[in-house]
């Protein structure tokens, strides 16, 4: 069995969550399974080894779970992007549209240094609103986007178009 088909077995479709019409890709089973979690992190990190990434940015909350071990494997730092009101120090923010609603994300002002090469990691690329808010946050601090790493891409929502021209890599794509 390929690593990807092993991963697919650990993604649970939850219809109408968090609201009607959304088919939620629940990846908690993937995190719970030791081999699947390790394979997902390895497959996401390995193509990026040696690319000189300074920091991996993870988006609250599942982006922390996948982003932190990728950063560890790459020998990079890890930067937290959180929902409004959670970070304790001086921060900058960006408001964005979700597949289901709007939200505001924040980053500490010293989390990215000018010229840092930043990889943005998250579990799911849906409409691309979250990820493009992260572009604004990184660029407002003078960082340079190296690219994006997602476990899952919902290609029918065309989120990738919002992230051009930055490279986007996804382990699993649903058309
Ligand atoms: P978006 O900003 O539309 O690209 O949405 C991406 C964020 O929302 C990710 O951080 C995901 O965790 C979450 N998300 C959006 N749609 C889904 C979905 N269908 N299944 C699971 N997570 C989703």
mmCIF file of C-alpha atoms and ligand atoms in Angstrom, residues 22-26 59-60 62 96-100 122-131 154, ligand 1:
data_model
loop_
_atom_site.group_PDB
_atom_site.id
_atom_site.type_symbol
_atom_site.label_atom_id
_atom_site.label_comp_id
_atom_site.label_asym_id
_atom_site.label_seq_id
_atom_site.Cartn_x
_atom_site.Cartn_y
_atom_site.Cartn_z
ATOM 1 C CA UNK A 22 -19.738 21.680 4.316
ATOM 2 C CA UNK A 23 -18.097 18.280 3.953
ATOM 3 C CA UNK A 24 -15.518 18.492 6.741
ATOM 4 C CA UNK A 25 -12.274 16.567 6.248
ATOM 5 C CA UNK A 26 -11.530 15.327 9.747
ATOM 6 C CA UNK A 59 -2.080 28.346 11.560
ATOM 7 C CA UNK A 60 -4.120 27.655 14.691
ATOM 8 C CA UNK A 62 -4.335 22.005 13.161
ATOM 9 C CA UNK A 96 -10.077 37.031 5.968
ATOM 10 C CA UNK A 97 -13.015 35.046 4.646
ATOM 11 C CA UNK A 98 -13.439 31.360 5.439
ATOM 12 C CA UNK A 99 -15.420 28.702 3.588
ATOM 13 C CA UNK A 100 -17.786 29.241 6.536
ATOM 14 C CA UNK A 122 -1.850 24.001 7.318
ATOM 15 C CA UNK A 123 -4.049 20.937 7.249
ATOM 16 C CA UNK A 124 -6.549 21.907 4.540
ATOM 17 C CA UNK A 125 -6.488 24.371 1.639
ATOM 18 C CA UNK A 126 -10.137 25.219 0.972
ATOM 19 C CA UNK A 127 -10.963 28.688 -0.410
ATOM 20 C CA UNK A 128 -7.446 29.983 0.286
ATOM 21 C CA UNK A 129 -8.676 32.837 2.506
ATOM 22 C CA UNK A 130 -6.689 31.688 5.540
ATOM 23 C CA UNK A 131 -3.525 31.102 3.553
ATOM 24 C CA UNK A 154 -10.002 20.912 -1.979
HETATM 25 P P1 LIG B 1 -9.854 28.377 3.694
HETATM 26 O O1 LIG B 1 -9.480 29.663 4.345
HETATM 27 O O2 LIG B 1 -11.223 28.413 3.094
HETATM 28 O O3 LIG B 1 -8.801 27.873 2.731
HETATM 29 O O4 LIG B 1 -10.005 27.310 4.853
HETATM 30 C C1 LIG B 1 -8.920 26.705 5.377
HETATM 31 C C2 LIG B 1 -9.028 26.507 6.858
HETATM 32 O O5 LIG B 1 -10.332 26.118 7.284
HETATM 33 C C3 LIG B 1 -8.090 25.421 7.240
HETATM 34 O O6 LIG B 1 -7.346 25.916 8.346
HETATM 35 C C4 LIG B 1 -8.958 24.248 7.614
HETATM 36 O O7 LIG B 1 -8.590 23.816 8.877
HETATM 37 C C5 LIG B 1 -10.381 24.753 7.635
HETATM 38 N N1 LIG B 1 -11.280 24.112 6.659
HETATM 39 C C6 LIG B 1 -11.963 24.740 5.679
HETATM 40 N N2 LIG B 1 -12.741 23.889 4.996
HETATM 41 C C7 LIG B 1 -12.538 22.694 5.541
HETATM 42 C C8 LIG B 1 -13.066 21.392 5.252
HETATM 43 N N3 LIG B 1 -13.953 21.175 4.279
HETATM 44 N N4 LIG B 1 -12.628 20.364 6.002
HETATM 45 C C9 LIG B 1 -11.725 20.579 6.996
HETATM 46 N N5 LIG B 1 -11.219 21.766 7.315
HETATM 47 C C10 LIG B 1 -11.619 22.821 6.603
#
